[in-house]
mmCIF file of C-alpha atoms in Angstrom:
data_model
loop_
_atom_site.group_PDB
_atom_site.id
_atom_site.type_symbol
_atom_site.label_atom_id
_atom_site.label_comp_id
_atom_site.label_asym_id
_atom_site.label_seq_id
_atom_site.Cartn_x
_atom_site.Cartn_y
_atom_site.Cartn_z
ATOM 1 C CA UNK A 1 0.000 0.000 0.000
ATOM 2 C CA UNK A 2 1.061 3.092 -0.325
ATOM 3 C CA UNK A 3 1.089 6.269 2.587
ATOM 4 C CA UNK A 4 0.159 9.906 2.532
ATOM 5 C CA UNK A 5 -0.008 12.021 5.420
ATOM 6 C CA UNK A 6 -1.092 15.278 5.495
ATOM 7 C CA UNK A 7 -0.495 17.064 9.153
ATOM 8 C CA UNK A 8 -1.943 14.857 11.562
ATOM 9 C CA UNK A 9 -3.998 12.366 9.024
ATOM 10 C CA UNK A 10 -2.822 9.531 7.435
ATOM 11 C CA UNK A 11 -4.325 8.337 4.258
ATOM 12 C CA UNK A 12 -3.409 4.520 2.066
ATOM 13 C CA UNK A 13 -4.093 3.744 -1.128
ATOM 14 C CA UNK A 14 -3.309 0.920 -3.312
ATOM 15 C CA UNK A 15 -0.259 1.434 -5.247
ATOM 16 C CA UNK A 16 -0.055 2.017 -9.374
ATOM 17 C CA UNK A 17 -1.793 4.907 -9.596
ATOM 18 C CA UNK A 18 -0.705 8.440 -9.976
ATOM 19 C CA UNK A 19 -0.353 11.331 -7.301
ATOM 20 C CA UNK A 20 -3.113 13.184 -9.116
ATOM 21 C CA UNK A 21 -5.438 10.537 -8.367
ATOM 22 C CA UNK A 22 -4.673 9.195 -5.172
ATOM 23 C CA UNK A 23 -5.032 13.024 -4.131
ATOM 24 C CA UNK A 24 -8.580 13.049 -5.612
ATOM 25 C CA UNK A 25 -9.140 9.757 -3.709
ATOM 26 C CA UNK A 26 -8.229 11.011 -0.612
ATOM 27 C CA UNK A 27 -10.415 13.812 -1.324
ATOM 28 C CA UNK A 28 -7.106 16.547 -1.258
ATOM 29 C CA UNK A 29 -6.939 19.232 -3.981
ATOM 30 C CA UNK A 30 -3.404 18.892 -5.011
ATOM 31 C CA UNK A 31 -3.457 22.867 -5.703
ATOM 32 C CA UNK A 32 -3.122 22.938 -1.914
ATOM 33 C CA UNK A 33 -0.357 20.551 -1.178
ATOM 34 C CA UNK A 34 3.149 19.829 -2.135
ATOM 35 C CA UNK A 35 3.869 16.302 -2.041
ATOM 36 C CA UNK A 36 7.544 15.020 -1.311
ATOM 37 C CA UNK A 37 8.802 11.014 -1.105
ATOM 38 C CA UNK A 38 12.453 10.449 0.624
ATOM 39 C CA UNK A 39 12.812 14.313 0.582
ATOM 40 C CA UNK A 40 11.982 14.909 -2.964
ATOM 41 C CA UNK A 41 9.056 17.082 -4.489
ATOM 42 C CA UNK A 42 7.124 14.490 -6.986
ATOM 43 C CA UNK A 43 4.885 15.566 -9.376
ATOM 44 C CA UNK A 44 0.768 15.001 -9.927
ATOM 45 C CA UNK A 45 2.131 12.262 -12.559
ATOM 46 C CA UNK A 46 3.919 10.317 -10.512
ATOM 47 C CA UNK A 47 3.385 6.970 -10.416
ATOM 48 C CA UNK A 48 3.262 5.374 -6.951
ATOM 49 C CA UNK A 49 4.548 1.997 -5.976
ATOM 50 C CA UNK A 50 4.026 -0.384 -2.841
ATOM 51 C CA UNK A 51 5.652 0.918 0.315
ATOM 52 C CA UNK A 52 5.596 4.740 -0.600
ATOM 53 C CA UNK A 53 5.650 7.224 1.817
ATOM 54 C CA UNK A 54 4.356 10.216 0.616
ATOM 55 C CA UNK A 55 4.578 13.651 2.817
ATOM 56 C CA UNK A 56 2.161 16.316 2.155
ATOM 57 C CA UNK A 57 2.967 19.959 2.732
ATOM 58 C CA UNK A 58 -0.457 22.263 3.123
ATOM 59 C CA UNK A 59 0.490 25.661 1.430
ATOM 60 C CA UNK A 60 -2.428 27.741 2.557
ATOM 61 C CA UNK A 61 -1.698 29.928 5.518
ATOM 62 C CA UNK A 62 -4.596 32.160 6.384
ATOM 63 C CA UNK A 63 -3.504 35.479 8.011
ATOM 64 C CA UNK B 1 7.309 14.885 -16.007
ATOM 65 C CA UNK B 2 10.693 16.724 -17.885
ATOM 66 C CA UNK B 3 12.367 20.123 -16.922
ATOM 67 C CA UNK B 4 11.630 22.513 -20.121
ATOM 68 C CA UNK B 5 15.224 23.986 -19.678
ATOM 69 C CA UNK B 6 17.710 20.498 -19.462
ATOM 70 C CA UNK B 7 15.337 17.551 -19.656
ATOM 71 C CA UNK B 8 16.044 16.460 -16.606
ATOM 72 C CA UNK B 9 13.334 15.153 -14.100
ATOM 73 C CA UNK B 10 11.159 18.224 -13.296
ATOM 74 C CA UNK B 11 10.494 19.120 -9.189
ATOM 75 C CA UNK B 12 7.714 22.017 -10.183
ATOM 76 C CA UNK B 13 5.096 22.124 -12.913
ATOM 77 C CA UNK B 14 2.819 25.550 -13.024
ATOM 78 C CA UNK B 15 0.149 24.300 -15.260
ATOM 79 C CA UNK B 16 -1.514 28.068 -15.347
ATOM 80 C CA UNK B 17 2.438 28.747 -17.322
ATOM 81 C CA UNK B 18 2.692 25.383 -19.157
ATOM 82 C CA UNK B 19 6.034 25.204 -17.411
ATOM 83 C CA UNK B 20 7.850 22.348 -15.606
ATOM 84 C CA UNK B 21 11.529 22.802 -13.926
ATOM 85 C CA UNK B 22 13.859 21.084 -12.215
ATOM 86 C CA UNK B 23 15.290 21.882 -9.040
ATOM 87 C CA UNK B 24 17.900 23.736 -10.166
ATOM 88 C CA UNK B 25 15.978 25.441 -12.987
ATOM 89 C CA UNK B 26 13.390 26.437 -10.829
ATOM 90 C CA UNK B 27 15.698 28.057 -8.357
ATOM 91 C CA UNK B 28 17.052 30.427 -10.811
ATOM 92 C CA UNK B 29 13.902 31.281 -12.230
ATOM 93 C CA UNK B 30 12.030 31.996 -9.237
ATOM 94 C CA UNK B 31 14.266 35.051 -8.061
ATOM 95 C CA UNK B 32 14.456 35.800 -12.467
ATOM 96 C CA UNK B 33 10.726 36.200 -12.056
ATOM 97 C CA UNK B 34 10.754 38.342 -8.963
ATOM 98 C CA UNK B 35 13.385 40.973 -10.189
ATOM 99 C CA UNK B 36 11.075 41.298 -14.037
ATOM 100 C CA UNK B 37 8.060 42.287 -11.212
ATOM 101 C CA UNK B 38 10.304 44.286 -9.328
ATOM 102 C CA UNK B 39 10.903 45.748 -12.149
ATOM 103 C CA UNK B 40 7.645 45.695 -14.137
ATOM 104 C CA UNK B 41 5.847 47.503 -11.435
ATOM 105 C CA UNK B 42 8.528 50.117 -10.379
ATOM 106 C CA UNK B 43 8.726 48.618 -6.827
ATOM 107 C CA UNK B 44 11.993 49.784 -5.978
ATOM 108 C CA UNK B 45 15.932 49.953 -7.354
ATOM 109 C CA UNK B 46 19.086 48.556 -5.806
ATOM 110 C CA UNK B 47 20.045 52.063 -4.537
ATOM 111 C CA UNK B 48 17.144 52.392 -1.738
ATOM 112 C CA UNK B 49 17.229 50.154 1.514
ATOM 113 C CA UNK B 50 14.002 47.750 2.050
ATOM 114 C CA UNK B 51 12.845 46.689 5.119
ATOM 115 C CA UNK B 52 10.881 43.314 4.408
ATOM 116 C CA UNK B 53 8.219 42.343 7.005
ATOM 117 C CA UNK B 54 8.691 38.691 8.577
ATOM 118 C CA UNK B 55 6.523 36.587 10.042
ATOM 119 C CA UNK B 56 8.652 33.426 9.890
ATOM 120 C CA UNK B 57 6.497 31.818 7.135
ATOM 121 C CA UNK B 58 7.215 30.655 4.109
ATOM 122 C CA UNK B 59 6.337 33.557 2.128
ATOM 123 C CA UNK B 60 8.231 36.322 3.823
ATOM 124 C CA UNK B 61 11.273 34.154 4.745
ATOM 125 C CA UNK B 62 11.039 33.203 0.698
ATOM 126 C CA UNK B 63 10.904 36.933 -0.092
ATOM 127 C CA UNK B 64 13.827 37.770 2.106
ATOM 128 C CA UNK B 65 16.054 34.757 0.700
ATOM 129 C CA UNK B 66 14.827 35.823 -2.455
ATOM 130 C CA UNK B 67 15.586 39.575 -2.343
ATOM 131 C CA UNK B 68 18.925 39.094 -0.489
ATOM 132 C CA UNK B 69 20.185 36.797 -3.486
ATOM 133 C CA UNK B 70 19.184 38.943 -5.939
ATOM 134 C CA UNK B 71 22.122 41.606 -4.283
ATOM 135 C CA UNK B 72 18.825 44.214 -3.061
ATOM 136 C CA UNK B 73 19.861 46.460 0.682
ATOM 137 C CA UNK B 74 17.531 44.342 2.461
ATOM 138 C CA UNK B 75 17.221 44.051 6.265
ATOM 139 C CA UNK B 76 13.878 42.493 7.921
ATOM 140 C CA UNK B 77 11.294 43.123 10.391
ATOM 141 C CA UNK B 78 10.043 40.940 13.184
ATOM 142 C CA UNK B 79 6.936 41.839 15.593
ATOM 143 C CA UNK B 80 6.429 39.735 18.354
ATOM 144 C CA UNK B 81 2.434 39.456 18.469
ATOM 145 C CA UNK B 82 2.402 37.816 21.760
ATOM 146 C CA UNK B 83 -0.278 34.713 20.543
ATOM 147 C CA UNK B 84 1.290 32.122 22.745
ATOM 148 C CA UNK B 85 -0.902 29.969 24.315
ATOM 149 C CA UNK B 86 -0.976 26.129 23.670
ATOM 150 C CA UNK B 87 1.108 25.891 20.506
ATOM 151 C CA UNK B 88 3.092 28.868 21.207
ATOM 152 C CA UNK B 89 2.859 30.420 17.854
ATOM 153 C CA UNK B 90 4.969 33.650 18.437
ATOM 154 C CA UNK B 91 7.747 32.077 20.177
ATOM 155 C CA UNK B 92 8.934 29.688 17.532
ATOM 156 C CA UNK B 93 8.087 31.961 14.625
ATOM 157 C CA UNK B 94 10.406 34.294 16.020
ATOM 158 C CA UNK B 95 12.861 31.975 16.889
ATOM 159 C CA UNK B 96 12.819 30.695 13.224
ATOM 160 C CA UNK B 97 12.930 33.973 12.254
ATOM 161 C CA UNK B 98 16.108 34.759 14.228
ATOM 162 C CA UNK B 99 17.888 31.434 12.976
ATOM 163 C CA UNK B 100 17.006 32.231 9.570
ATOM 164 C CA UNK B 101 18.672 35.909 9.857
ATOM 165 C CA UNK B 102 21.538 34.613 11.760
ATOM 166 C CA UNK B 103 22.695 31.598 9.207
ATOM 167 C CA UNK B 104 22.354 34.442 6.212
ATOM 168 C CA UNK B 105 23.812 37.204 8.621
ATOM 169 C CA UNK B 106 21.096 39.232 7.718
ATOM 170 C CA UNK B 107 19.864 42.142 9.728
ATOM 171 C CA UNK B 108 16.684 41.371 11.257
ATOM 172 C CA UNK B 109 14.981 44.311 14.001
ATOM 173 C CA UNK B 110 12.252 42.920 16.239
ATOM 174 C CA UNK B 111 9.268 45.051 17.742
ATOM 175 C CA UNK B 112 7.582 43.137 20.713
ATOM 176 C CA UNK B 113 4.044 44.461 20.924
ATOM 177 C CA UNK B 114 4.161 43.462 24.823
ATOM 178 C CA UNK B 115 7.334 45.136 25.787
ATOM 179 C CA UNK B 116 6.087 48.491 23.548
ATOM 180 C CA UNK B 117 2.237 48.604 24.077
ATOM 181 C CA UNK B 118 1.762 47.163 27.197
ATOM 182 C CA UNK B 119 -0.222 43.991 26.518
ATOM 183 C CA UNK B 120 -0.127 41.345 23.733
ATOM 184 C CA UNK B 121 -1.921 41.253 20.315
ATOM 185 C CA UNK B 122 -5.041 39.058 22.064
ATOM 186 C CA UNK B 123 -5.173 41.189 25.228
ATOM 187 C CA UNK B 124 -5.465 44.289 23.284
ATOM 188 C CA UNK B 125 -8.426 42.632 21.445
ATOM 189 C CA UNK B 126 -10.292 41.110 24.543
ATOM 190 C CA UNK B 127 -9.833 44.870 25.993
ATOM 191 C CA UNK B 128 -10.973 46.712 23.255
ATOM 192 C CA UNK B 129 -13.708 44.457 22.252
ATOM 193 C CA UNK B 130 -12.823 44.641 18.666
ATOM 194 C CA UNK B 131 -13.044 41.940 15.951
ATOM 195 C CA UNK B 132 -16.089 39.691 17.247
ATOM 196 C CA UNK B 133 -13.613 37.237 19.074
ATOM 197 C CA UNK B 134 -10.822 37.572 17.321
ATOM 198 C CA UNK B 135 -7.832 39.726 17.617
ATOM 199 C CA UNK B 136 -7.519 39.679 13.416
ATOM 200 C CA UNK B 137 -8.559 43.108 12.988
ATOM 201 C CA UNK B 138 -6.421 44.519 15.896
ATOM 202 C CA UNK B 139 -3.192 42.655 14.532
ATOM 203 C CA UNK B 140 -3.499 43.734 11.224
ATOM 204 C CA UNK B 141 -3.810 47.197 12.762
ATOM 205 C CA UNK B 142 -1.385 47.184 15.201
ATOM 206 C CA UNK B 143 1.272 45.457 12.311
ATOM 207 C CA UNK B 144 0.543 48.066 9.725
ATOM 208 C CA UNK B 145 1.134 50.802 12.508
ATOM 209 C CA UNK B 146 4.336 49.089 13.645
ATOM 210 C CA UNK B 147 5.811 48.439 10.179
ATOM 211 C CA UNK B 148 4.983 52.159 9.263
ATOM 212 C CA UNK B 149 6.855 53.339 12.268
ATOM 213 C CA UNK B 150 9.622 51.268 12.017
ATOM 214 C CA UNK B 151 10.356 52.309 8.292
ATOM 215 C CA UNK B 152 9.941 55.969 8.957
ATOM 216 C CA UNK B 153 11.714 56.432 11.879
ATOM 217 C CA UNK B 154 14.967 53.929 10.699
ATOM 218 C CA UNK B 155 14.989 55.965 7.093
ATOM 219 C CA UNK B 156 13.983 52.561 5.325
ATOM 220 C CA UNK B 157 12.577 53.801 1.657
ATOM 221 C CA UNK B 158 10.364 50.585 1.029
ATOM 222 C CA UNK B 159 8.254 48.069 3.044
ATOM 223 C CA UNK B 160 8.153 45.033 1.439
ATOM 224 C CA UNK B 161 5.693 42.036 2.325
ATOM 225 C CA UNK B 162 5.694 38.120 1.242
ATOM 226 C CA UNK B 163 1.605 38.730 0.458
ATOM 227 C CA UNK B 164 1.427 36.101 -2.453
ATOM 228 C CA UNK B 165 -1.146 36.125 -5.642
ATOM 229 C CA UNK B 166 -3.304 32.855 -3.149
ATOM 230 C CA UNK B 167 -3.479 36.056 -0.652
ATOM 231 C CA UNK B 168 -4.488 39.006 -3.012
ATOM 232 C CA UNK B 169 -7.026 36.729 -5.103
ATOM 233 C CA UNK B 170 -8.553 36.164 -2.234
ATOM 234 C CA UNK B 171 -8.862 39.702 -0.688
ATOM 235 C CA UNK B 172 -9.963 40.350 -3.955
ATOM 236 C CA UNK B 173 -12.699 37.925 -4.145
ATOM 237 C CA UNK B 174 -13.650 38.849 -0.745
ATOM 238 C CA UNK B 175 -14.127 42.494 -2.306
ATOM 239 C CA UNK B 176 -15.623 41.760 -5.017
ATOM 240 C CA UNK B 177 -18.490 40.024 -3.276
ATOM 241 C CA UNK B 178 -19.056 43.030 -1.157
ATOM 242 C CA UNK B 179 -18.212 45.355 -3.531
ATOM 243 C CA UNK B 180 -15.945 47.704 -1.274
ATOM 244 C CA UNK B 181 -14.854 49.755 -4.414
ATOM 245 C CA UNK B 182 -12.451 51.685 -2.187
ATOM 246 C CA UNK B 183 -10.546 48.502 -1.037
ATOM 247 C CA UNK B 184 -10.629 47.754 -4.569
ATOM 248 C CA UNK B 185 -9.032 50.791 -5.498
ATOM 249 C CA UNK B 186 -6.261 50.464 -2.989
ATOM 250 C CA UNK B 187 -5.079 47.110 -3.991
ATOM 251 C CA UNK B 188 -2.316 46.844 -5.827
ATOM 252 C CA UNK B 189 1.324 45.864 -6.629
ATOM 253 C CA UNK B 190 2.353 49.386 -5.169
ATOM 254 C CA UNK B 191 1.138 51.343 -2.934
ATOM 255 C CA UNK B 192 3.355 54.208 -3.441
ATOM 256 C CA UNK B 193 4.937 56.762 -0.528
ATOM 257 C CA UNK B 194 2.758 60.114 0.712
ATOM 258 C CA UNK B 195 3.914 62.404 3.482
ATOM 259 C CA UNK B 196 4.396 59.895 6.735
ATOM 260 C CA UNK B 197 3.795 56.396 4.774
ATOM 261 C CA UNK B 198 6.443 54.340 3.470
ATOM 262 C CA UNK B 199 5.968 52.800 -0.056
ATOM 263 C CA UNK B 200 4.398 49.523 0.451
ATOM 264 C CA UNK B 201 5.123 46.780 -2.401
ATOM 265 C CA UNK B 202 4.569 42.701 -2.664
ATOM 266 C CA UNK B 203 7.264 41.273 -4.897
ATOM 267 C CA UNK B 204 5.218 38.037 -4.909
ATOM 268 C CA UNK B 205 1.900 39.173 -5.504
ATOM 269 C CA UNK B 206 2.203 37.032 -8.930
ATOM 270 C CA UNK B 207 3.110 34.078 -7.478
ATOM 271 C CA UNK B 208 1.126 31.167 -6.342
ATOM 272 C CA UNK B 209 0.873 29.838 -2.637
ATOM 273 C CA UNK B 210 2.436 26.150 -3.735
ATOM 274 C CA UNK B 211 5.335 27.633 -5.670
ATOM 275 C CA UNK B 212 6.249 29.774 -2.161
ATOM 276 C CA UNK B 213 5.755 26.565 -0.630
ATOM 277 C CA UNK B 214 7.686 24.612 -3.062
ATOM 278 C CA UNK B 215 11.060 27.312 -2.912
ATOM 279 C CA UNK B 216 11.195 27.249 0.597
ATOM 280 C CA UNK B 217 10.948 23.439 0.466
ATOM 281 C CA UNK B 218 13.618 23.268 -2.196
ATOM 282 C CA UNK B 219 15.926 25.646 -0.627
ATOM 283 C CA UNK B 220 15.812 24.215 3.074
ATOM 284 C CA UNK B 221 14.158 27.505 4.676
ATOM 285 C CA UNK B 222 12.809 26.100 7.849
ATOM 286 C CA UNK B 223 9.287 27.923 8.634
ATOM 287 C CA UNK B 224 6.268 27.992 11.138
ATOM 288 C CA UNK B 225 4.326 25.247 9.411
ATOM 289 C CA UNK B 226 1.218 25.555 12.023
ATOM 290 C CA UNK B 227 -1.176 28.029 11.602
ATOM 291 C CA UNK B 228 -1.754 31.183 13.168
ATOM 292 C CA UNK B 229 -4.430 29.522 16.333
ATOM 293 C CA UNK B 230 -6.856 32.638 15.214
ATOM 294 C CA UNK B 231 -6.540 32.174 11.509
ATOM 295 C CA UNK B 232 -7.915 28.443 11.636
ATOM 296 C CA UNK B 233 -10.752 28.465 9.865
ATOM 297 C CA UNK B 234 -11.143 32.034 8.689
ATOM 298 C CA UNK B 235 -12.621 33.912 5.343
ATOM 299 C CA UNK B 236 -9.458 33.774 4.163
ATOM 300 C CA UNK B 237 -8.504 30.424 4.185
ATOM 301 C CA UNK B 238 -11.967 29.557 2.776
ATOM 302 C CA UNK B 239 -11.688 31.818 -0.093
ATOM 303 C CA UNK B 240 -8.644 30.598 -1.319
ATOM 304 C CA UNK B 241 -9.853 26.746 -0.802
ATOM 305 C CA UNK B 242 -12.999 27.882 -3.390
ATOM 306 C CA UNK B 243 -10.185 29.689 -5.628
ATOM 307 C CA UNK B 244 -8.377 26.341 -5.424
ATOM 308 C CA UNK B 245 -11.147 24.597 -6.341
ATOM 309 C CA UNK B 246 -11.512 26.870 -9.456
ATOM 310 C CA UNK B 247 -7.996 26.543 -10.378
ATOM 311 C CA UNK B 248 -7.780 22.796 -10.428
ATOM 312 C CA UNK B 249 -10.397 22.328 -13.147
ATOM 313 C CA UNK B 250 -8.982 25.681 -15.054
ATOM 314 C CA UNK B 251 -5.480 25.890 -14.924
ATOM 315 C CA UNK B 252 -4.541 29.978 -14.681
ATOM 316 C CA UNK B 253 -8.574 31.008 -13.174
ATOM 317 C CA UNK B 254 -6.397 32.887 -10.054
ATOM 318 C CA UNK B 255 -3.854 34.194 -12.146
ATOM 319 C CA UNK B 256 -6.387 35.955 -14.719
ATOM 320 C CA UNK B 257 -8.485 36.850 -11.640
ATOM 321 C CA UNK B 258 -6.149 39.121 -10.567
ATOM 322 C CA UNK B 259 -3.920 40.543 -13.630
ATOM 323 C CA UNK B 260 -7.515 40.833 -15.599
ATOM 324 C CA UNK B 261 -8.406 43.273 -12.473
ATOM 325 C CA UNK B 262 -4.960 45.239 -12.326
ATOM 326 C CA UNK B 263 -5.569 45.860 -15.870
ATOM 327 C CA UNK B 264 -9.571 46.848 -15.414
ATOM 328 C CA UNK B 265 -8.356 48.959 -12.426
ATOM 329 C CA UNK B 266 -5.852 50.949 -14.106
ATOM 330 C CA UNK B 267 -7.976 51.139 -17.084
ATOM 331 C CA UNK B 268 -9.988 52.758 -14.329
ATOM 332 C CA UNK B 269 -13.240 51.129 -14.398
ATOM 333 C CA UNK B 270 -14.103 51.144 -10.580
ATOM 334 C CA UNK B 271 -14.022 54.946 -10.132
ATOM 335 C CA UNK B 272 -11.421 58.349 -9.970
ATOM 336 C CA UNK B 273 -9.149 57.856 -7.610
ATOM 337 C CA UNK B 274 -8.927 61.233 -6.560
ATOM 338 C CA UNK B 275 -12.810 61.656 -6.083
ATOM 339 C CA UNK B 276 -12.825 59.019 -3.336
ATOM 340 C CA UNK B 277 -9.313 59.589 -1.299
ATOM 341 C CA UNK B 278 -9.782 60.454 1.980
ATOM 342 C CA UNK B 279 -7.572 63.532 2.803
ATOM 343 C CA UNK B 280 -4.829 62.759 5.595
ATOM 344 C CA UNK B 281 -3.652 64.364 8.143
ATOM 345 C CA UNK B 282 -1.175 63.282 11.041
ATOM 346 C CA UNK B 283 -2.487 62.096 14.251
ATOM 347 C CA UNK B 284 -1.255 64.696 16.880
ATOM 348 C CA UNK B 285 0.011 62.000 19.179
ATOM 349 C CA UNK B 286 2.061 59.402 16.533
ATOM 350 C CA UNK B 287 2.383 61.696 13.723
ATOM 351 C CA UNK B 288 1.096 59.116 11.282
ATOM 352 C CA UNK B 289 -1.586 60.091 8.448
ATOM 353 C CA UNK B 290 -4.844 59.185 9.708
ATOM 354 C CA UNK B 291 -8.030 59.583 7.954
ATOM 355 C CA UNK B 292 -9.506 60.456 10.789
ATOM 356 C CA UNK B 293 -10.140 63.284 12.920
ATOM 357 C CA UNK B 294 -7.836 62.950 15.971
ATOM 358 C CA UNK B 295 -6.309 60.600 16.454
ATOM 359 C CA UNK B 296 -5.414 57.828 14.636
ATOM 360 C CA UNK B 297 -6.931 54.590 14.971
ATOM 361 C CA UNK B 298 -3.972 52.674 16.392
ATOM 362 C CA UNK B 299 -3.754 55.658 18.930
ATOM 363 C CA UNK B 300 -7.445 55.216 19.664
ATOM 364 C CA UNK B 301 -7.120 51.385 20.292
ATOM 365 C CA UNK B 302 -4.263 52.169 22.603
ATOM 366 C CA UNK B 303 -6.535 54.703 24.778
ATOM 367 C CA UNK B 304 -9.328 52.069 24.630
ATOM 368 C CA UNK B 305 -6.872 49.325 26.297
ATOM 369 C CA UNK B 306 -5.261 51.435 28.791
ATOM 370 C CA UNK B 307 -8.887 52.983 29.429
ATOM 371 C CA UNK B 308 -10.178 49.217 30.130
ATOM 372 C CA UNK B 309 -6.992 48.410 32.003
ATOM 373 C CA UNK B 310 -7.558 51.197 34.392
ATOM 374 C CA UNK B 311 -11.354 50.281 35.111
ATOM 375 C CA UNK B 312 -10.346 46.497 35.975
ATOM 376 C CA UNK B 313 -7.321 48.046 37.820
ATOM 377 C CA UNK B 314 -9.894 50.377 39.970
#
């Protein structure tokens, strides 16, 4: 499976498909995240395998 | 994904440019980008001394990295807010701020609001009773009086500030659905100098949110990730989620937003300027413009708190 966290939530979902999607899936807009694996940005088509880790950054501050 | 410059893996694609980099690429471009704004919109030259307003986020730290490579006078400006409770918000922004200043051997001032006003950012609200439970309005008031004060009196020519296009589209669209035609007239780019106001300018006001995010990320500037405790769940933040929204399924929507309303503004559509400016005079106990009769309205918040502080006192 494959991990995403986001803050304090962790989300899985099954590997082979792409960032884009597994954002949708989690129900996260990718316009509001970054999304890095072993301290690299990825992109939306990125295809993710078994035993990813993927760390979300939120980019919307609200001041 | 490739990098349109070397073909290498890209790190960043802006889909509203049709433009992927890599790391590398991106990292020159960014500060590229910034300097043909800087430019574009007559901010400032490399001859006059900026004073950029930090608040240990991404965006101003970005802005100060950004302007300090790019060779500009730069120094930066920290006010201690005093919102400490639980997460302890103020206190590690400013000690971010301070490590960030200190590995670049930048020059970085800080105004405590405490130490100079008497009580905190969230104490002056609760004692004023402005802001319907939340200090928002006060901050913003007391920061724009602070980072007024602090360029004036230290001879700085420019205030600069890391607001980013995320943060003007959506102060736009909040505008817009009110129509406050004044505020609309007001935003902009540049706000330029008048007798006791520094120039104000945002050298990021055409950049996205996630390409702040994405050069601080790539070039290891540690920031206060954690909200603000008081902006959690504010207009703001909801605007720019519905923006978001817009901008997945059309690529560019917050971009065109807000160039398509610099242009309609200076094509003046909303009204003539100078048939709706307020005429300014200085407050007789700061000396900054006010609108106002009397005094000003940072000056009237202060009497308000020490008025308060003075019943509970008695």
């Amino acid at each position: 499976m494959v991990k995403l966290i986001l803050r304090d939530k962790e989300y899985e979902v099954r590997p082979g498909m792409d960032l884009l999607a597994a954002l949708e899936k989690c129900g996260i807009l990718s316009e509001s995240v970054i999304a890095t694996r072993d301290g690299e940005l990825i992109l939306d088509d990125e295809i993710l395998k078994n035993g990813d880790v993927i760390k979300l950054v939120a980019v919307i501050s609200g001041g | 994904m490739k990098c349109r410059k070397c073909g290498s893996k890209a790190s960043v694609n802006m889909r509203q440019h049709k433009l992927a980099l890599c790391k590398e690429h991106y990292l020159e471009w960014i500060p590229e980008q910034v300097e043909r704004h800087i430019n574009k919109y007559k901010m400032f030259t490399h001859e006059e001394k900026i004073l950029v307003a930090v608040s240990g986020g991404k965006d101003s730290l970005a802005l100060w990295d950004i302007l300090a490579r790019l060779g500009y006078q730069v120094d930066g400006l920290y006010i201690g807010l005093g919102i400490d409770e639980g997460e302890r918000y103020s206190s590690e922004s400013q000690r971010l701020t301070q490590k960030f200043a200190d590995e670049r051997n930048l020059k970085l001032h800080i105004v405590d609001v405490e130490k100079e006003y008497g009580q905190p950012i969230p104490v002056l609200s609760e004692l004023t009773h402005r802001g319907k439970g939340r200090p928002c309005s006060v901050c913003g008031l007391s920061k724009r009086h602070v980072m007024n004060r602090i360029a004036r009196d230290l001879g700085y020519a420019v205030l600069a500030t890391g607001h980013n296009l995320d943060d003007e589209a959506a102060v736009l669209f909040g505008n817009t659905l009110n129509w406050l035609g004044e505020y609309l007239l007001r935003q902009s780019p540049v706000l330029p100098e008048s007798p006791g106001l520094a120039r104000k300018v945002k050298p990021l006001c055409r950049f996205y949110e996630r390409e702040m995010a994405a050069y601080a990320f790539l070039r290891g500037i540690e920031y206060i990730y954690e909200e603000c405790p008081f902006a959690v769940g504010s207009k703001t933040t909801y605007y720019k989620e519905l923006l978001n929204q817009l901008e997945t399924k059309r690529p560019g929507a917050k971009l065109t937003f807000y160039l398509k309303f610099l242009e309609a503004r200076q094509g003046g559509l909303f009204a003539e300027q100078e048939k709706i400016q307020a005429t300014l005079t200085p407050c007789p106990n700061c000396g900054q413009p006010t609108s106002a009769p009397g005094l000003c309205s940072f000056c009237r918040l202060m009497v308000r708190a020490a008025t308060t502080t003075a019943e509970i006192t008695d």
